[in-house]
Amino acid sequence: MPVSDVPFRDTFWNVPGWTQFLLYTLSIVAIGVFALGLWRRVALWREGKPENRFDRRSERLGMLVRHGVLQARTLTQRYPGVMHALMFWGFGVLFLGTVLATIDYDITLPLGFKLLRGPFYLLYELSLDLFGLFFVVGLALALWRRFVLRPARIDPTPHFAAILALLLVINVTGFVLEACRLAVVRPWWGPWSPVGWGLGQAFLALGLTEPALRGLHLGTWIFHFVVSFAFIALIPYSYFIHLLTTPLNIYFAKLRPLGELQPILNIEEAEALGVSKLEEFSWKRRLDFDACTMCGRCQAACPAYLAGTPLNPKQIILKLRGLMHHPDGRAIHGETITATELWACTTCNACVEACPAFIDILDTIVDLRRYLALSEGALPTTAGNSLQNMQRAGNPWGLAAADRLAWTEGLDVARLREGEEVEYLYWVGCSASYDRRNQNIARSVVKLLKAAGVSFAVMAEEKCNGDAARRLGEEYTYQTLATENVENLKRYRFRKVVTACPHCFNTIGNEYRQFGGSFEVVHHSVLIADLIRQGRLRLTRSREELVTYHDSCYLGRFNGIFDAPRQSLRAIPGVQLVEMGRSRNKGLCCGGGGGHMWMEVRGERRINEIRVEEALTTQAKIVGTACPFCMAMVDLGRKVKGVEETLQVKDISELVAEALE
């Protein structure tokens, strides 16, 4: 093939020298403005407190590839996921193509080597055309969604219209440039740029002559690069900053257990108890504020928002971002964010699970709660009473510690003794110890453990695990309870802890190690499923019923246990398991987490009633649970809805125990 027939990129076709000079001048100015804006952003982040997010680099890189490049979490929602992925991948490939073109002309060509030539150039042209087309399709989907479909969580503002229009103009003018060049030069490889080649053929069909095409090309070329460099310069000062901050936030995402909150160190001497000023947030949390894309996924997933409470997690982040960039003397508490917003949170983690930017919304809310609870003493009244009971009696009801194991009467349940070892310590939890309805869970667990021949015992010194106190922001009460429980646990010999309460499971397993307590904790649903699989529990009694399973937030979303409870239910003869519309990692909270079991939150609706309505749509006769809080909340919801006769609620342990031979 003659050299002249080898495909290559003619970078400055039809472009006179003075416009090339303009190009390089504009590029220097744009990059300078960009760098200044980015430096100012970074300076704002660095005003926060230190936090180590530079560990586990390979794991962080994997997160970035999976969720930043491959858009895994973004694609969990079909329409907005595909829309954003098309724009992201289209923009990414076009940007990479621009970088390669710059390298080709400014670096390799002066060295005597043409990078963009031959088969590689053909692949380059095809890729840029296709991904440029994807970009246009994504932009069209975005415009249609934002201004026609108009979902409630999205604000159809002129600001966003201008953003999308600017991106569309840049992309379309790029195709026009290519079309004019191909229509004039007419190389044999033109069809390798299908969009540009097709548009060029359309120009020719319209009768555009070569002078007209060259004039259109030059005018469009100048306009295209002026707009493109304006876009580059605007990135750090506009919504476009998320092109940088979102991937950064994904890389620096929380890698420790999702259910683990960071303690207030040396709480007795600590100067800052919670957060009341922006500078008390860490640099990572300040990066969170800038990483928000305003997509509203957190808002749509939030049960408190769904129930009509004042809480909107998206607005929490946006308010803090506004205060960070435009400090006007307003306080965070009261003037920017109200206490009613903060107390409405159930700490279910649905907002964090939904966020494509991996923003630590829940951690921020808890830090703000800590200030209200510890520095202001501004706890909701009923919650404050429960916390006092935890401190005084070791349980939220304030009932006598001597009655904690009263439920064991007649069951021959062993108690831990120093020097003796058992396979499992059965951590009962406050609800199953004191609440009459939930005591049946404890009895069912004992029945199953005995039937399977499991060596176990309970601990007489057991107290509230402190989860509700920590989530309410009362870290001092939590640390007091945690320290005492850890000391008592260390006195005895056991291999594992088993508990039917996801809050106990999460706290003892993920958080007690902060106080020297490293214990292997198993949730009862996992142990039951294992015992069934091993043949140690034989289920022979059939119940021909539809059962739906309600995922506990602290078991599922926080700790990834979704399958074990379902496996146990499917093992019961005759049971047909049906799923609610929101299930597994997208399951709706029962409304009892975050201290809500012990306080009243006003809203237009109640979360537990919404969940019962979702259960009723499945036509199931039983709601299976694996959490005493969920049991209590769903049970209350069905009573309020007046469906006690048609809808039962039972723990996994109860259903399996009833199916024993």
XYZ file of C-alpha atoms in Angstrom:
661
model
C 0.000 0.000 0.000
C 1.499 3.395 -0.980
C 2.404 5.671 1.930
C -0.267 8.158 0.816
C -2.922 5.451 1.194
C -1.986 4.634 4.775
C -4.693 5.972 7.126
C -3.436 8.781 9.346
C -4.673 11.747 11.355
C -4.131 15.166 9.790
C -4.367 17.152 13.031
C -4.526 20.685 11.660
C -6.255 20.116 8.333
C -7.627 23.412 6.945
C -6.400 25.283 10.047
C -4.077 28.291 9.456
C -1.124 29.025 11.714
C -2.715 31.926 13.564
C -5.585 29.711 14.778
C -3.105 27.111 15.957
C -1.424 29.827 18.006
C -4.856 30.745 19.385
C -5.419 27.096 20.305
C -2.237 26.813 22.360
C -2.802 30.202 23.999
C -6.341 29.276 25.030
C -5.156 25.904 26.311
C -2.589 27.522 28.612
C -5.162 29.994 29.944
C -7.817 27.288 30.438
C -5.433 24.915 32.220
C -4.245 27.758 34.451
C -7.800 28.722 35.422
C -8.604 25.039 35.960
C -5.533 24.502 38.177
C -6.341 27.590 40.276
C -9.910 26.437 40.871
C -8.829 22.906 41.714
C -6.169 24.183 44.126
C -8.828 26.225 45.933
C -11.061 23.159 46.229
C -8.248 21.015 47.604
C -7.350 23.778 50.062
C -10.930 23.679 51.374
C -10.761 19.916 51.873
C -7.427 20.148 53.653
C -8.919 22.494 56.235
C -10.626 19.417 57.669
C -9.179 17.090 60.269
C -6.767 14.315 59.230
C -8.159 10.883 58.403
C -6.282 7.890 57.034
C -7.821 6.849 53.728
C -4.537 5.938 52.043
C -4.439 2.301 53.182
C -5.365 -0.858 51.198
C -4.444 0.758 47.901
C -5.082 -2.259 45.679
C -8.557 -2.649 47.169
C -9.244 1.034 46.648
C -8.063 0.813 43.053
C -10.427 -2.103 42.518
C -13.298 0.002 43.900
C -12.398 2.798 41.512
C -12.340 0.466 38.515
C -15.572 -1.286 39.437
C -17.673 1.694 40.456
C -15.836 4.608 38.851
C -14.916 3.159 35.467
C -17.374 0.284 35.045
C -20.184 2.210 36.800
C -21.401 -0.876 38.697
C -23.419 0.945 41.348
C -24.699 3.546 38.901
C -26.067 0.774 36.677
C -28.164 -0.722 39.487
C -30.931 1.608 38.297
C -31.758 0.932 34.667
C -32.758 4.213 33.031
C -30.543 6.663 34.955
C -27.781 4.055 35.096
C -27.627 3.483 31.333
C -28.034 7.210 30.722
C -25.119 8.142 32.968
C -22.934 5.255 31.797
C -23.368 6.299 28.154
C -22.389 9.869 29.013
C -19.511 8.805 31.254
C -18.005 6.275 28.842
C -18.620 8.560 25.871
C -16.971 11.501 27.581
C -14.119 9.314 28.822
C -13.270 7.889 25.413
C -13.523 11.309 23.752
C -11.216 12.776 26.394
C -8.760 9.908 25.921
C -8.943 10.476 22.162
C -8.055 14.154 22.640
C -5.098 13.177 24.822
C -3.856 10.716 22.187
C -4.218 13.350 19.454
C -2.151 15.773 21.545
C 0.537 13.148 22.143
C 0.510 12.278 18.456
C 1.107 15.843 17.250
C 3.095 17.448 20.045
C 5.250 14.548 21.284
C 5.630 11.608 18.926
C 5.542 13.526 15.617
C 8.537 15.770 16.505
C 10.372 12.539 17.357
C 9.684 11.208 13.868
C 6.970 8.766 14.867
C 3.280 9.022 13.905
C 1.138 7.392 16.575
C -2.237 7.787 14.876
C -1.729 5.957 11.600
C -2.541 2.631 10.004
C -4.882 0.090 11.636
C -4.528 1.743 15.063
C -5.820 5.003 13.600
C -8.819 3.219 12.040
C -9.700 1.702 15.428
C -9.195 5.122 17.014
C -11.615 6.795 14.579
C -14.250 4.077 14.908
C -14.090 4.184 18.718
C -14.373 7.963 18.909
C -17.314 8.045 16.542
C -19.245 5.319 18.322
C -18.599 6.616 21.815
C -19.326 10.155 20.654
C -22.684 8.858 19.443
C -23.230 7.134 22.807
C -22.514 10.467 24.468
C -25.187 12.214 22.391
C -27.709 9.454 23.158
C -26.907 9.721 26.873
C -27.360 13.484 26.776
C -30.687 13.097 24.993
C -31.840 10.599 27.640
C -30.739 13.024 30.358
C -32.654 15.924 28.823
C -35.758 13.783 28.374
C -35.587 12.486 31.941
C -34.896 15.824 33.566
C -37.331 18.002 31.636
C -40.044 15.590 30.446
C -40.225 12.652 32.878
C -39.137 14.951 35.740
C -38.711 12.459 38.646
C -39.328 14.065 42.036
C -35.753 13.622 43.229
C -34.334 15.681 40.313
C -34.504 19.468 40.074
C -35.141 20.536 36.422
C -33.288 23.842 36.761
C -31.973 26.062 33.931
C -28.504 25.450 35.388
C -28.668 21.779 34.400
C -30.157 22.624 31.018
C -27.144 24.856 30.322
C -24.753 22.108 31.434
C -26.292 19.497 29.163
C -26.544 21.979 26.288
C -22.857 22.882 26.581
C -21.810 19.232 26.451
C -24.117 18.624 23.502
C -22.691 21.609 21.591
C -19.113 20.425 22.138
C -19.916 16.929 20.918
C -22.029 17.926 17.908
C -19.507 20.513 16.701
C -16.853 17.801 16.894
C -18.900 15.677 14.502
C -19.368 18.682 12.175
C -15.581 19.185 12.008
C -15.061 15.574 11.103
C -17.874 15.640 8.538
C -16.465 18.682 6.718
C -12.963 17.165 6.552
C -14.151 13.805 5.243
C -16.496 15.414 2.712
C -13.607 17.416 1.220
C -10.730 14.914 1.464
C -12.832 11.793 0.794
C -10.262 9.227 2.002
C -11.003 5.560 1.459
C -11.069 5.061 5.216
C -13.839 7.636 5.701
C -16.514 5.005 6.582
C -14.395 4.034 9.620
C -15.804 7.246 11.077
C -19.447 6.291 10.483
C -21.124 9.300 12.129
C -18.790 11.909 10.622
C -18.764 10.189 7.232
C -22.576 9.941 7.150
C -22.950 13.598 8.157
C -20.404 14.569 5.494
C -22.389 12.718 2.850
C -25.459 14.639 3.991
C -23.569 17.946 3.548
C -22.620 16.942 0.023
C -26.202 15.913 -0.738
C -27.319 19.375 0.412
C -25.031 20.877 -2.231
C -22.266 22.296 -0.017
C -19.224 23.049 -2.129
C -15.601 22.614 -1.067
C -15.156 26.337 -0.208
C -18.360 26.234 1.835
C -17.253 23.094 3.646
C -13.819 24.585 4.377
C -15.398 27.789 5.671
C -17.856 25.848 7.843
C -14.983 23.719 9.121
C -12.761 26.642 10.132
C -15.563 28.605 11.800
C -16.769 25.535 13.657
C -13.171 24.612 14.605
C -12.615 27.979 16.314
C -15.983 27.843 18.055
C -15.484 24.206 19.122
C -12.164 24.834 20.810
C -13.209 28.084 22.456
C -16.220 26.323 23.990
C -14.135 23.247 24.887
C -11.500 25.299 26.705
C -14.235 27.266 28.451
C -15.605 23.927 29.652
C -12.167 22.893 30.977
C -11.762 26.189 32.811
C -15.260 25.906 34.324
C -14.852 22.396 35.759
C -13.570 23.370 39.249
C -16.135 26.167 39.586
C -19.284 24.285 38.592
C -21.307 21.090 38.746
C -18.663 19.596 36.448
C -16.338 19.233 39.448
C -17.950 15.869 40.126
C -15.982 14.550 37.126
C -13.015 14.692 39.511
C -14.498 14.516 42.998
C -16.747 11.495 42.466
C -13.936 9.158 41.292
C -11.749 10.507 44.110
C -14.477 9.828 46.649
C -14.943 6.303 45.345
C -11.207 5.653 45.707
C -11.221 6.967 49.285
C -14.472 5.161 50.194
C -15.032 3.573 53.597
C -13.463 0.093 53.575
C -13.938 -0.819 57.220
C -17.195 -2.688 58.063
C -20.184 -0.599 57.039
C -21.734 -1.054 60.463
C -18.710 0.279 62.325
C -18.793 3.861 63.546
C -15.558 5.507 64.598
C -15.291 6.126 68.348
C -14.614 9.422 70.056
C -11.126 8.747 71.377
C -10.342 9.623 74.987
C -13.913 10.752 75.406
C -13.342 11.957 78.970
C -10.738 14.507 77.816
C -11.935 15.119 74.243
C -12.484 18.780 73.386
C -14.897 18.145 70.505
C -17.839 15.879 71.259
C -19.448 15.494 67.868
C -19.430 18.102 65.120
C -20.722 21.654 65.397
C -18.315 23.424 63.003
C -17.163 22.634 59.482
C -13.524 22.459 60.522
C -14.406 19.562 62.832
C -15.202 17.374 59.823
C -12.323 15.361 58.349
C -10.875 16.181 54.914
C -12.641 13.099 53.539
C -16.020 14.250 54.799
C -15.448 17.645 53.161
C -14.597 15.827 49.940
C -17.954 14.046 50.360
C -19.748 17.375 50.142
C -18.074 18.192 46.814
C -18.582 14.671 45.427
C -22.381 14.876 45.461
C -23.855 14.715 41.957
C -27.309 15.795 43.185
C -28.793 12.666 41.579
C -31.228 12.247 44.487
C -30.786 8.487 44.818
C -30.236 8.855 48.559
C -33.439 10.854 48.824
C -35.447 8.238 46.931
C -34.048 5.422 49.106
C -34.499 7.174 52.462
C -37.398 5.716 54.504
C -37.590 8.861 56.637
C -38.043 11.017 53.532
C -40.564 8.528 52.160
C -42.543 8.827 55.385
C -42.699 12.610 55.065
C -40.313 13.570 57.874
C -38.114 16.689 57.520
C -35.049 14.564 56.656
C -33.691 14.627 53.109
C -30.157 13.164 53.002
C -29.370 14.929 49.740
C -30.188 18.282 51.277
C -28.035 17.533 54.334
C -24.994 17.160 52.067
C -25.897 20.113 49.840
C -26.441 22.404 52.834
C -23.024 21.490 54.221
C -21.445 21.981 50.805
C -23.029 25.402 50.524
C -21.748 26.350 53.957
C -18.258 25.095 53.089
C -18.035 27.211 49.931
C -19.961 30.232 51.151
C -19.368 30.643 54.897
C -21.707 33.385 56.033
C -21.556 32.987 59.787
C -24.514 30.626 59.985
C -24.203 27.801 62.497
C -24.563 24.208 61.329
C -27.026 23.337 64.076
C -30.319 25.149 64.076
C -29.558 27.631 61.294
C -28.381 25.233 58.563
C -29.616 21.838 59.712
C -32.389 21.334 62.248
C -32.431 18.790 65.034
C -35.681 17.304 63.698
C -33.905 16.444 60.446
C -31.149 14.619 62.298
C -33.400 12.717 64.703
C -35.558 11.489 61.801
C -32.729 9.253 60.522
C -33.187 5.517 61.178
C -29.471 4.881 60.382
C -30.599 2.209 57.899
C -27.735 3.015 55.490
C -30.060 2.976 52.455
C -28.759 6.402 51.418
C -25.127 5.236 51.476
C -26.008 2.013 49.655
C -27.730 3.998 46.894
C -25.108 6.742 46.515
C -22.987 6.273 43.361
C -20.355 8.590 44.855
C -20.021 6.541 48.095
C -20.702 9.554 50.328
C -20.621 8.757 54.073
C -23.994 10.396 54.755
C -24.806 8.261 57.785
C -21.463 8.939 59.503
C -22.038 12.669 59.020
C -25.516 12.502 60.554
C -24.257 10.539 63.566
C -21.409 13.018 64.114
C -23.945 15.848 64.115
C -26.179 13.892 66.502
C -23.232 13.409 68.839
C -22.927 17.142 69.294
C -26.628 17.465 70.116
C -26.525 14.544 72.556
C -23.189 15.125 74.268
C -22.583 18.865 74.084
C -26.134 20.215 74.091
C -27.963 17.448 75.937
C -30.698 17.884 73.344
C -31.941 14.313 73.040
C -35.630 13.665 72.336
C -37.327 13.149 75.709
C -38.351 9.502 75.330
C -34.933 8.565 73.959
C -33.261 10.316 76.866
C -35.299 8.259 79.328
C -34.280 5.020 77.588
C -30.620 6.005 77.678
C -30.865 6.703 81.401
C -32.381 3.245 81.840
C -29.469 1.700 79.925
C -27.018 3.420 82.252
C -28.934 2.554 85.421
C -30.355 -0.921 84.738
C -28.519 -2.157 81.648
C -31.639 -2.190 79.427
C -33.803 0.486 77.727
C -36.908 -0.292 79.794
C -35.192 0.113 83.137
C -36.354 -3.354 84.245
C -34.486 -5.254 86.916
C -31.243 -6.924 85.865
C -32.254 -9.910 88.000
C -35.183 -10.540 85.636
C -33.054 -10.641 82.487
C -32.992 -14.438 82.353
C -36.485 -15.009 83.710
C -37.529 -16.265 80.266
C -35.292 -19.344 80.750
C -37.488 -20.727 83.518
C -38.299 -24.364 82.784
C -35.952 -24.532 79.779
C -32.827 -25.852 81.506
C -30.550 -23.254 79.913
C -26.943 -23.379 81.107
C -25.181 -20.246 82.321
C -21.558 -19.516 81.630
C -19.138 -20.463 84.372
C -15.525 -19.420 84.640
C -13.157 -22.218 83.645
C -15.783 -24.096 81.600
C -15.935 -23.845 77.811
C -18.922 -23.997 75.457
C -19.116 -23.788 71.693
C -21.530 -20.845 71.637
C -22.342 -18.029 73.989
C -25.974 -17.196 73.248
C -26.215 -13.409 73.494
C -29.943 -12.921 74.019
C -30.274 -9.141 73.743
C -32.620 -6.825 75.613
C -35.721 -7.351 73.453
C -35.693 -11.154 73.624
C -34.903 -10.952 77.354
C -37.638 -8.537 78.450
C -40.247 -8.084 75.690
C -42.931 -10.762 76.027
C -43.483 -11.145 72.292
C -39.780 -11.369 71.537
C -39.120 -13.799 74.392
C -40.553 -16.474 72.124
C -37.598 -15.857 69.810
C -35.217 -16.713 72.657
C -37.186 -19.856 73.487
C -37.206 -20.898 69.828
C -33.453 -20.381 69.530
C -32.911 -22.555 72.608
C -35.192 -25.239 71.179
C -33.247 -25.303 67.909
C -29.822 -25.338 69.558
C -30.843 -28.224 71.782
C -32.405 -30.152 68.916
C -29.156 -29.821 66.949
C -26.998 -30.819 69.923
C -25.167 -27.500 70.054
C -23.136 -26.734 73.167
C -24.231 -23.301 74.414
C -24.837 -21.142 77.452
C -26.037 -17.653 78.329
C -24.230 -14.971 80.337
C -25.854 -13.711 83.521
C -23.916 -10.419 83.352
C -25.246 -9.532 79.884
C -26.283 -5.886 79.448
C -27.568 -3.788 76.566
C -24.997 -3.803 73.774
C -25.292 0.006 73.485
C -26.143 0.176 69.766
C -29.080 2.552 70.212
C -27.014 4.870 72.388
C -24.225 5.093 69.826
C -26.595 5.687 66.904
C -28.410 8.378 68.871
C -25.068 10.088 69.375
C -24.726 9.296 73.074
C -21.230 7.884 72.674
C -20.412 8.120 76.375
C -23.216 5.733 77.352
C -22.272 3.425 74.524
C -18.607 3.268 75.493
C -19.519 2.631 79.137
C -21.753 -0.309 78.191
C -19.323 -1.648 75.590
C -16.371 -1.587 77.983
C -18.298 -3.386 80.713
C -19.657 -6.019 78.310
C -16.222 -6.670 76.833
C -14.723 -7.154 80.298
C -17.456 -9.633 81.208
C -17.164 -11.534 77.928
C -13.429 -11.941 78.397
C -14.020 -13.755 81.688
C -15.498 -16.774 79.937
C -14.414 -19.396 77.423
C -16.490 -19.866 74.296
C -15.681 -20.228 70.623
C -18.335 -18.027 69.098
C -21.167 -15.694 70.017
C -24.587 -16.363 68.502
C -27.347 -13.776 68.647
C -30.776 -13.296 67.108
C -30.449 -9.503 67.143
C -28.688 -7.878 64.153
C -27.893 -4.844 66.298
C -26.100 -7.044 68.847
C -24.489 -8.953 65.960
C -23.171 -5.783 64.328
C -22.074 -4.060 67.522
C -20.312 -6.995 69.181
C -18.789 -8.239 65.922
C -17.755 -4.962 64.304
C -17.434 -2.383 67.064
C -16.419 -4.065 70.315
C -12.935 -4.638 68.932
C -12.441 -0.873 69.343
C -12.476 -1.633 73.084
C -10.357 -4.750 73.040
C -13.132 -7.256 72.370
C -12.390 -9.409 69.314
C -15.163 -12.001 69.116
C -16.461 -14.160 66.285
C -20.167 -13.445 66.114
C -22.730 -15.516 64.195
C -26.269 -14.421 63.527
C -28.849 -17.028 64.439
C -30.208 -17.105 60.864
C -26.782 -18.170 59.567
C -26.334 -20.829 62.251
C -29.845 -22.195 61.659
C -29.232 -22.435 57.904
C -25.932 -24.253 58.556
C -27.559 -26.710 60.977
C -30.300 -27.482 58.445
C -27.717 -27.988 55.697
C -25.706 -30.331 57.954
C -28.806 -32.396 58.657
C -28.711 -31.561 62.365
C -32.157 -29.956 62.155
C -34.807 -32.052 60.416
C -37.849 -30.103 59.302
C -40.834 -32.362 58.642
C -43.920 -30.370 59.567
C -45.384 -28.766 56.489
C -47.098 -25.379 56.265
C -48.593 -24.611 52.869
C -48.304 -20.833 53.055
C -46.859 -17.866 51.240
C -44.121 -16.218 53.288
C -42.327 -12.959 52.531
C -39.055 -12.064 54.208
C -38.276 -8.599 55.549
C -34.546 -7.780 55.419
C -33.141 -6.227 58.568
C -30.918 -3.249 57.711
C -28.229 -4.182 60.230
C -28.159 -7.788 59.043
C -28.472 -7.202 55.305
C -27.266 -3.823 54.114
C -24.639 -3.446 56.825
C -23.344 -7.019 56.980
C -24.334 -8.629 53.688
C -26.440 -11.474 55.139
C -29.306 -11.956 52.711
C -29.329 -15.629 51.728
C -29.193 -17.532 55.025
C -32.646 -16.451 56.281
C -34.167 -17.241 52.902
C -32.481 -20.650 52.796
C -34.015 -21.512 56.167
C -37.471 -20.447 55.009
C -37.206 -22.457 51.788
C -36.182 -25.504 53.829
C -39.553 -25.546 55.602
C -41.823 -28.007 53.769
C -44.655 -26.321 51.908
C -43.424 -22.762 52.319
C -43.386 -20.593 49.210
C -41.131 -17.576 49.543
C -42.225 -14.391 47.765
C -40.246 -11.169 47.667
C -41.470 -7.675 48.341
C -40.768 -5.022 45.717
C -37.990 -3.644 47.897
C -35.806 -6.437 49.199
C -32.221 -7.492 49.924
C -29.857 -4.481 49.737
C -32.762 -2.284 48.616
C -35.084 -3.430 51.384
C -37.113 -0.804 53.230
C -36.250 -0.189 56.882
C -38.822 -1.190 59.511
C -38.382 2.218 61.134
C -36.910 0.976 64.421
C -33.193 1.632 63.942
C -31.140 4.639 64.968
C -32.828 4.789 68.367
C -36.326 5.025 66.879
C -37.469 2.065 68.972
C -37.264 4.442 71.920
C -38.538 7.715 70.477
C -41.428 9.242 68.552
C -40.690 10.734 65.119
C -43.392 12.791 63.464
C -44.022 12.452 59.762
C -46.861 12.279 57.295
C -46.797 8.468 57.541
C -45.104 5.780 59.593
C -42.326 3.714 58.062
C -43.523 0.432 59.562
C -46.992 0.941 58.102
C -45.496 1.536 54.651
C -43.545 -1.690 55.019
C -46.675 -3.619 56.008
C -48.449 -2.257 52.932
C -45.595 -3.572 50.787
C -45.884 -6.971 52.477
C -49.614 -7.070 51.784
C -49.045 -6.601 48.047
C -47.279 -9.997 47.974
C -50.459 -11.693 49.323
C -48.228 -13.500 51.820
C -49.800 -14.687 55.056
C -46.592 -14.440 57.084
C -43.802 -11.865 57.248
C -40.567 -13.578 58.258
C -38.101 -11.486 60.241
C -34.631 -11.997 61.699
C -34.521 -9.048 64.100
C -36.500 -8.306 67.291
C -36.745 -4.612 66.346
C -38.212 -5.544 62.959
C -40.543 -7.987 64.678
C -41.857 -5.267 66.985
C -42.217 -2.626 64.271
C -43.892 -4.868 61.678
C -46.161 -6.298 64.381
C -47.227 -2.777 65.380
C -47.697 -1.819 61.736
C -50.051 -4.694 61.001
C -52.107 -3.834 64.088
C -52.422 -0.193 63.032
C -53.390 -1.300 59.517
C -55.998 -3.676 60.974
C -54.640 -6.832 59.324
C -53.838 -8.888 62.440
C -56.164 -11.678 61.315
C -54.725 -11.994 57.817
C -51.014 -11.243 58.292
C -48.736 -12.833 60.864
C -45.162 -11.840 61.706
C -42.716 -14.464 62.932
C -38.984 -14.722 63.448
C -36.980 -17.214 61.381
C -36.256 -19.198 64.552
C -39.965 -19.499 65.368
C -40.893 -20.728 61.898
C -38.087 -23.289 61.829
C -38.808 -24.462 65.395
C -42.452 -25.011 64.466
C -41.347 -27.199 61.553
C -39.213 -29.561 63.658
C -40.314 -33.187 63.693
